[in-house]
Coordinates of C-alpha atoms in Angstrom, one line a residue:
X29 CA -65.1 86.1 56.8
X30 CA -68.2 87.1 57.9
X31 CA -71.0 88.4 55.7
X32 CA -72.7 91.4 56.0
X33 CA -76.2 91.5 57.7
X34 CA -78.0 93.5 54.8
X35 CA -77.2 91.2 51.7
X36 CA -78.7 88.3 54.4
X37 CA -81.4 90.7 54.1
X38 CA -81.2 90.4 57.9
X39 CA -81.5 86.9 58.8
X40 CA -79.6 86.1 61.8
X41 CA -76.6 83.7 61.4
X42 CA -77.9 80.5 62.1
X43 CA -80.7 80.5 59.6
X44 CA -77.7 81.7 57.4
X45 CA -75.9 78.1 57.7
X46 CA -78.8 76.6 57.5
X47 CA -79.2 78.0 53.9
X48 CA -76.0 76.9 53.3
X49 CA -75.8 73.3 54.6
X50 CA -79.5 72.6 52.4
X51 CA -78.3 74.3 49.4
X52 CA -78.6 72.3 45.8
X53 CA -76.1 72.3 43.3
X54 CA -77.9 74.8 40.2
X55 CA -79.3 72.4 37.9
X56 CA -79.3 69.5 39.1
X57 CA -81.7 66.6 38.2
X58 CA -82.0 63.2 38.5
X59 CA -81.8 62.1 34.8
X60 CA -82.7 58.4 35.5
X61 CA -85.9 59.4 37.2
X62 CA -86.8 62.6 34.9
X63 CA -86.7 61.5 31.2
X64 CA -89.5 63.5 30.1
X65 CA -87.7 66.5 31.9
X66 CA -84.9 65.5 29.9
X67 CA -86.6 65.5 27.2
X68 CA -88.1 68.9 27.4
X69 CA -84.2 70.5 27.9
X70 CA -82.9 68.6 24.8
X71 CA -85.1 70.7 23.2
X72 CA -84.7 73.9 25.0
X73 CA -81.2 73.5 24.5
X74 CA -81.8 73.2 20.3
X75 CA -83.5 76.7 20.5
X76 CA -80.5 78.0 22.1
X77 CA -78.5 76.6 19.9
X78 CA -80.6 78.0 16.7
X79 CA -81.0 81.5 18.3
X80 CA -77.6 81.9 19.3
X81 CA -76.6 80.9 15.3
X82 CA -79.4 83.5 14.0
X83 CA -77.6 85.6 16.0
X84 CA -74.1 84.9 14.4
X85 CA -74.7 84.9 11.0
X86 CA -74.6 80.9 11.5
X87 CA -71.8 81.0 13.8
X88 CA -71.8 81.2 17.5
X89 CA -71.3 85.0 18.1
X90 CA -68.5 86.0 20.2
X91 CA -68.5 86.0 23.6
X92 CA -68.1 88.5 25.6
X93 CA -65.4 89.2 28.5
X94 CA -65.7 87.5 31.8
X95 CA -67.0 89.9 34.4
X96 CA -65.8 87.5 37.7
X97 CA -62.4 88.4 38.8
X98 CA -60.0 86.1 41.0
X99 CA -60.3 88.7 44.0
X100 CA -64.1 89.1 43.5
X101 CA -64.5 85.0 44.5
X102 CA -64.3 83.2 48.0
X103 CA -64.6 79.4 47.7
X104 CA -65.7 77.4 51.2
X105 CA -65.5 74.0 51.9
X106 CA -67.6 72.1 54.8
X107 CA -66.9 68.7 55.3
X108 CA -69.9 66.9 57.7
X109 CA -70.0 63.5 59.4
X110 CA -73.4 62.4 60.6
X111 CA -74.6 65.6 60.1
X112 CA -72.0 67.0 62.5
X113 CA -69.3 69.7 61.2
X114 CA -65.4 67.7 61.1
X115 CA -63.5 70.3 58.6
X116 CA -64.1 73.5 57.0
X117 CA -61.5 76.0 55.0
X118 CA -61.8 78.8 52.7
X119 CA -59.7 79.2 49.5
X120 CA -59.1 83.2 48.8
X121 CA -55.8 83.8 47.4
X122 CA -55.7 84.9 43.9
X123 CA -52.9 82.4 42.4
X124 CA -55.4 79.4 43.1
X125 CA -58.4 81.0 42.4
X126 CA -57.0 82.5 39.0
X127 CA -56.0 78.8 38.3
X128 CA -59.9 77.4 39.0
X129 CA -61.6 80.3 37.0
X130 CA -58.7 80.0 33.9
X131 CA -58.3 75.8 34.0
X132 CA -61.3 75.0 36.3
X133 CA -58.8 73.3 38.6
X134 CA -58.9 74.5 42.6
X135 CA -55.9 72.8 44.9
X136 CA -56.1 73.1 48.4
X137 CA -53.5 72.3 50.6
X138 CA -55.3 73.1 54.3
X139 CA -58.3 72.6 55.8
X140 CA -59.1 73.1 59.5
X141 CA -60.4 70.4 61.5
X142 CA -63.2 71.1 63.7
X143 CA -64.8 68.1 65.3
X144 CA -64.2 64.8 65.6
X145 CA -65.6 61.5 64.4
X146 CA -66.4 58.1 65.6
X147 CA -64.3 54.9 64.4
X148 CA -64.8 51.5 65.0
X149 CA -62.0 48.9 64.5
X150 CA -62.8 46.6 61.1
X151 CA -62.1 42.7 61.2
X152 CA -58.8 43.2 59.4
X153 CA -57.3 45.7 62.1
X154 CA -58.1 48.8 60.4
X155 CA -60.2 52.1 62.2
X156 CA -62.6 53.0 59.9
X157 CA -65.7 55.8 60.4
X158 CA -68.8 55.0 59.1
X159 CA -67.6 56.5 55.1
X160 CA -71.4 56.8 54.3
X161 CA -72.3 59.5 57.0
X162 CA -69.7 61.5 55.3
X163 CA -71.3 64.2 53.4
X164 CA -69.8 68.1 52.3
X165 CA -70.4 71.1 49.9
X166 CA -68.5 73.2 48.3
X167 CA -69.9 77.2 47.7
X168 CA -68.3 79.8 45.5
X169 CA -69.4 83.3 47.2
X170 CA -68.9 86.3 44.8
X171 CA -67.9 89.2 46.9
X172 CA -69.1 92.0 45.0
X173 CA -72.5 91.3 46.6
X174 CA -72.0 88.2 48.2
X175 CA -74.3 85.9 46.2
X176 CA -73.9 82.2 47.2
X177 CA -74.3 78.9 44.8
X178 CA -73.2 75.4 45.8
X179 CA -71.0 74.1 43.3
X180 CA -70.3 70.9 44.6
X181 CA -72.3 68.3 46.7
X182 CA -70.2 65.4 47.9
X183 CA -72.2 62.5 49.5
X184 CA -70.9 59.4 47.7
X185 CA -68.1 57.1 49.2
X186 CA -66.3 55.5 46.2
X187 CA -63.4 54.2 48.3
X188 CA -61.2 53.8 51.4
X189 CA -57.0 53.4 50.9
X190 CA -55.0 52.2 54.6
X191 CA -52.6 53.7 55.9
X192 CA -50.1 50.8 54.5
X193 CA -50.4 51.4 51.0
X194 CA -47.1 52.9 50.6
X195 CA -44.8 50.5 52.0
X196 CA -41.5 48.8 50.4
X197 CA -40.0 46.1 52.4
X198 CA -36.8 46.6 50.5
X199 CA -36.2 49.5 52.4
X200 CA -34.1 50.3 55.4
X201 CA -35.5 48.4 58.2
X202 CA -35.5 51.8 60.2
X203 CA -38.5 52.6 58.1
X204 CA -40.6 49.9 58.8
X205 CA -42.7 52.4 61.5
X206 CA -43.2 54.8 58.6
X207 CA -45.4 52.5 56.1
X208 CA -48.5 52.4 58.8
X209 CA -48.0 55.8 59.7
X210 CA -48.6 56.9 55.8
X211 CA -52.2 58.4 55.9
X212 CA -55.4 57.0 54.9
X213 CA -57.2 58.1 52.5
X214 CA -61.2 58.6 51.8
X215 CA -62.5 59.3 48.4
X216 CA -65.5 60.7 47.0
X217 CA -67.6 60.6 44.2
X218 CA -69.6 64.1 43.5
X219 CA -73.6 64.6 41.9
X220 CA -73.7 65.6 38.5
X221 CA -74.7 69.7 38.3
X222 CA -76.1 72.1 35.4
X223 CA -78.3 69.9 33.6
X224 CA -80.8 72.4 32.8
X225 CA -79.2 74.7 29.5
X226 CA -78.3 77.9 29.4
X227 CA -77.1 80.0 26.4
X228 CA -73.7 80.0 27.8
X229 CA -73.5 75.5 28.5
X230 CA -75.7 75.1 24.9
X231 CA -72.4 75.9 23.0
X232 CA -71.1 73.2 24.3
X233 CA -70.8 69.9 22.0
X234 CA -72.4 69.4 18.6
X235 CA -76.1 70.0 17.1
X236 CA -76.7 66.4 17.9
X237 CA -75.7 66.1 21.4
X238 CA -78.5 65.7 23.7
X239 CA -77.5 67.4 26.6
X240 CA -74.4 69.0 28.8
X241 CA -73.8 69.0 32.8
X242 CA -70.6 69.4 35.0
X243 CA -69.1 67.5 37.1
X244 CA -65.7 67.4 39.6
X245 CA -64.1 64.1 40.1
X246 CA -63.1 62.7 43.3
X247 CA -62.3 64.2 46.1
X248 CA -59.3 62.6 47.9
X249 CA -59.2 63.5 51.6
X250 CA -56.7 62.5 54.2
X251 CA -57.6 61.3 57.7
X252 CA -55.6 61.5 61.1
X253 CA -56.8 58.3 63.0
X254 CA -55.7 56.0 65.8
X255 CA -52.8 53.9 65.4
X256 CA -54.5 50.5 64.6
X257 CA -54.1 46.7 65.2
X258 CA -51.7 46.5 62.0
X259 CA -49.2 49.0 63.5
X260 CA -48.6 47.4 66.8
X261 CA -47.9 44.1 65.1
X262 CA -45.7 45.9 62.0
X263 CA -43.2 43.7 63.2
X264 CA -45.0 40.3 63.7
X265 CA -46.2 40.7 60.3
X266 CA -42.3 41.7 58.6
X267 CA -41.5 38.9 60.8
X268 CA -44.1 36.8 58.7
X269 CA -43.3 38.0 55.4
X270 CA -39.4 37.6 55.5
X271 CA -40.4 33.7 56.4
X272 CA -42.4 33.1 53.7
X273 CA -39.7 34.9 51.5
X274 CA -37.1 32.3 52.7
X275 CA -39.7 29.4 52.6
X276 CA -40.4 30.5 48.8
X277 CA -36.5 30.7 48.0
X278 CA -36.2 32.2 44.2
X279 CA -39.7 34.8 43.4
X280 CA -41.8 33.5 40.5
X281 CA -45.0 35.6 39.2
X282 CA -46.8 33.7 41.8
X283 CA -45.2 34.8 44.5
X284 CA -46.6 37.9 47.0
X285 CA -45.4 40.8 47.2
X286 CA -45.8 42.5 50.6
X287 CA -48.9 44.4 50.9
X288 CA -50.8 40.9 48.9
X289 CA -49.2 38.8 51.9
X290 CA -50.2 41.3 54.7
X291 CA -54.1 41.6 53.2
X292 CA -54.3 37.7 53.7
X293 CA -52.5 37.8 56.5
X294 CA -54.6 40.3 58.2
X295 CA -58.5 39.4 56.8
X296 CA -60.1 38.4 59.0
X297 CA -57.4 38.8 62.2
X298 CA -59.7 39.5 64.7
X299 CA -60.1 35.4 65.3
X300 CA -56.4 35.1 64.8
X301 CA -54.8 34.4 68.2
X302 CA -51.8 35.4 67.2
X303 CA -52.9 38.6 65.8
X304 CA -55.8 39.6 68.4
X305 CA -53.7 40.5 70.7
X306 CA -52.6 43.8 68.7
X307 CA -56.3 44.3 68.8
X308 CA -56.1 44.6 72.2
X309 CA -53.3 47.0 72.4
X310 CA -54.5 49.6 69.8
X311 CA -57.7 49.6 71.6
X312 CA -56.1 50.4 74.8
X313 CA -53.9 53.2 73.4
X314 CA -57.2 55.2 71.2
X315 CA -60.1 54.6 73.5
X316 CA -61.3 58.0 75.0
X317 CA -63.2 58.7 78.6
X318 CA -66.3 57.8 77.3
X319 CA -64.8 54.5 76.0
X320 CA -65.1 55.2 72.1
X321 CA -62.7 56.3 69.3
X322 CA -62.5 59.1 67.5
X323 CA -60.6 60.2 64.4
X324 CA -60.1 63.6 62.8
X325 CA -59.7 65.2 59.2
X326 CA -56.0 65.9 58.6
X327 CA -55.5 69.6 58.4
X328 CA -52.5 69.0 56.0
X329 CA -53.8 67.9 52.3
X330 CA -51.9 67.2 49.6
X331 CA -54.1 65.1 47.4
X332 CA -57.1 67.1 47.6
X333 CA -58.2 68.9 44.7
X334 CA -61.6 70.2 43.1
X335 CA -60.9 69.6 38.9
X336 CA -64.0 70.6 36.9
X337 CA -65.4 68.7 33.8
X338 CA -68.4 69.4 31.8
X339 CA -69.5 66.0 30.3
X340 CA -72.2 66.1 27.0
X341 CA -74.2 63.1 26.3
X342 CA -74.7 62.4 23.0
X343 CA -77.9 61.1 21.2
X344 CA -76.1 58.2 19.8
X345 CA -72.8 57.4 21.1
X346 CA -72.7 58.1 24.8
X347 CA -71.3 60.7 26.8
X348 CA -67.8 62.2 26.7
X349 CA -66.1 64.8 28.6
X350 CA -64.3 68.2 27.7

């Protein structure tokens, strides 16, 4: 969707996006670094609090309707790797963005992927990208005049799930290809946003609480890469597994299941003879002309989804979320 040139108040596209990819989230401060900033919004958010109950009659008065509609909101996503652009989308249809404004819950199902990005092959036959050059943002546009916030700034990597998470060797043995082929998965954590109080987040929690600030948990994204060392010796390893089934005769609590006798079988296969050779092969089959690997985001989501929480920390007990 492209923006108009006068609410850029004429600057030129580029220097647009650049706006974009440096924006903050609104709010946001480093409350392990700023306690006497804290501090000073604890008690800015009490005089809310007190003027807002002045205002009431000792109640909170009323508010009043929301003025943002479902078709007056664009959400954009831009996922970066090494400062590069991989994936982008744009959510505008009115069922999901009806959802996010009534339950605070956005779903997205497809994202396009633009560029790709640079795996290396791990010691336990896994292509991994470099998880900590992953970065992204998340901006909510309001198309009655096309004002822009970041809402979301991903740049934490909380964990990676392989492609053979899924597997169940009691299955048909036709579907042995289909457990490595099961997508990874990279997860996110997100910064913490809206620390500094408003009228509006100051009615939030109890007289005691200390302050409020939003959050989304993780974002779960799913990545298309090579076909890796641990597919190309599926069967080597199923080979493996059913002989230390038979060796083991009747199952006891200490016995493995699959994926626990696959992890040891694979850490550390590199060194393995018997497994370097898959090594070899999956290299063959993913290395491009200029003899590295690349990987891409999937375009196809279905665990990706932006769930907001507000989270109020209280003076004496902790924090807790609503």
């Amino acid at each position: 969707m492209m923006i108009p040139n006068e609410t850029r108040n004429g600057l030129p596209n580029r220097v647009w996006m650049q706006r974009l990819s440096t924006s903050v989230c609104p709010g946001y401060i480093d409350v392990f670094n700023n306690e006497s900033e804290m501090q000073e919004y604890s008690e800015m958010r009490d005089q809310y609090r007190q003027a807002l109950y002045c205002l009431g009659g000792g109640s909170f008065p009323p508010l009043p309707d929301p003025s943002l509609r479902a078709r007056d909101l664009l959400i954009l996503m831009d996922v970066f790797h090494d400062g590069k652009a991989v994936a982008c989308t744009a959510v505008h249809d009115i069922e999901s963005l009806t959802t996010f404004l009534e339950k605070a819950r956005l779903s997205i199902r497809k994202i396009k992927s633009i560029n790709q990005f640079e795996v290396k092959l791990g010691p336990s036959g896994y292509f991994e990208p470099d998880f900590e050059l992953f970065t992204g943002k998340v901006h909510a546009v309001r198309l009655m005049d096309y004002k822009i916030i970041c809402i979301h700034n991903f740049s934490h990597f909380d964990e990676f799930i392989g492609p053979a998470h899924n597997y169940d060797p009691e299955l048909d043995g036709d579907l042995a290809d289909a457990y490595i082929n099961t997508l990874p998965l990279v997860c996110f954590r997100s910064d913490e946003w809206g620390h500094f109080p408003t009228p509006l987040t100051s009615r939030l929690g109890d007289d005691w609480d200390d302050y409020t600030f939003a959050f989304f948990e993780y974002l779960l994204f799913y990545l298309r890469l090579p076909r890796c060392p641990q597919y190309f010796g599926r069967r080597y390893t199923l080979s493996r597994y059913n002989d230390y089934k038979n060796s083991v005769g009747i199952p006891t609590d200490s016995s493995l299941c699959f994926e626990e006798f696959r992890t040891n079988l694979w850490n550390d296969a590199a060194s393995n003879p018997d497994l370097s050779k898959y090594f070899a092969r999956a290299v063959a089959k993913a290395e491009s002309a200029d003899g590295k690997i690349y990987g891409t985001m999937a375009e196809n989501q279905q665990e990706l989804q932006l769930e907001l929480y507000f989270r109020i920390q209280n003076r004496d007990d902790g924090a807790y979320c609503k």
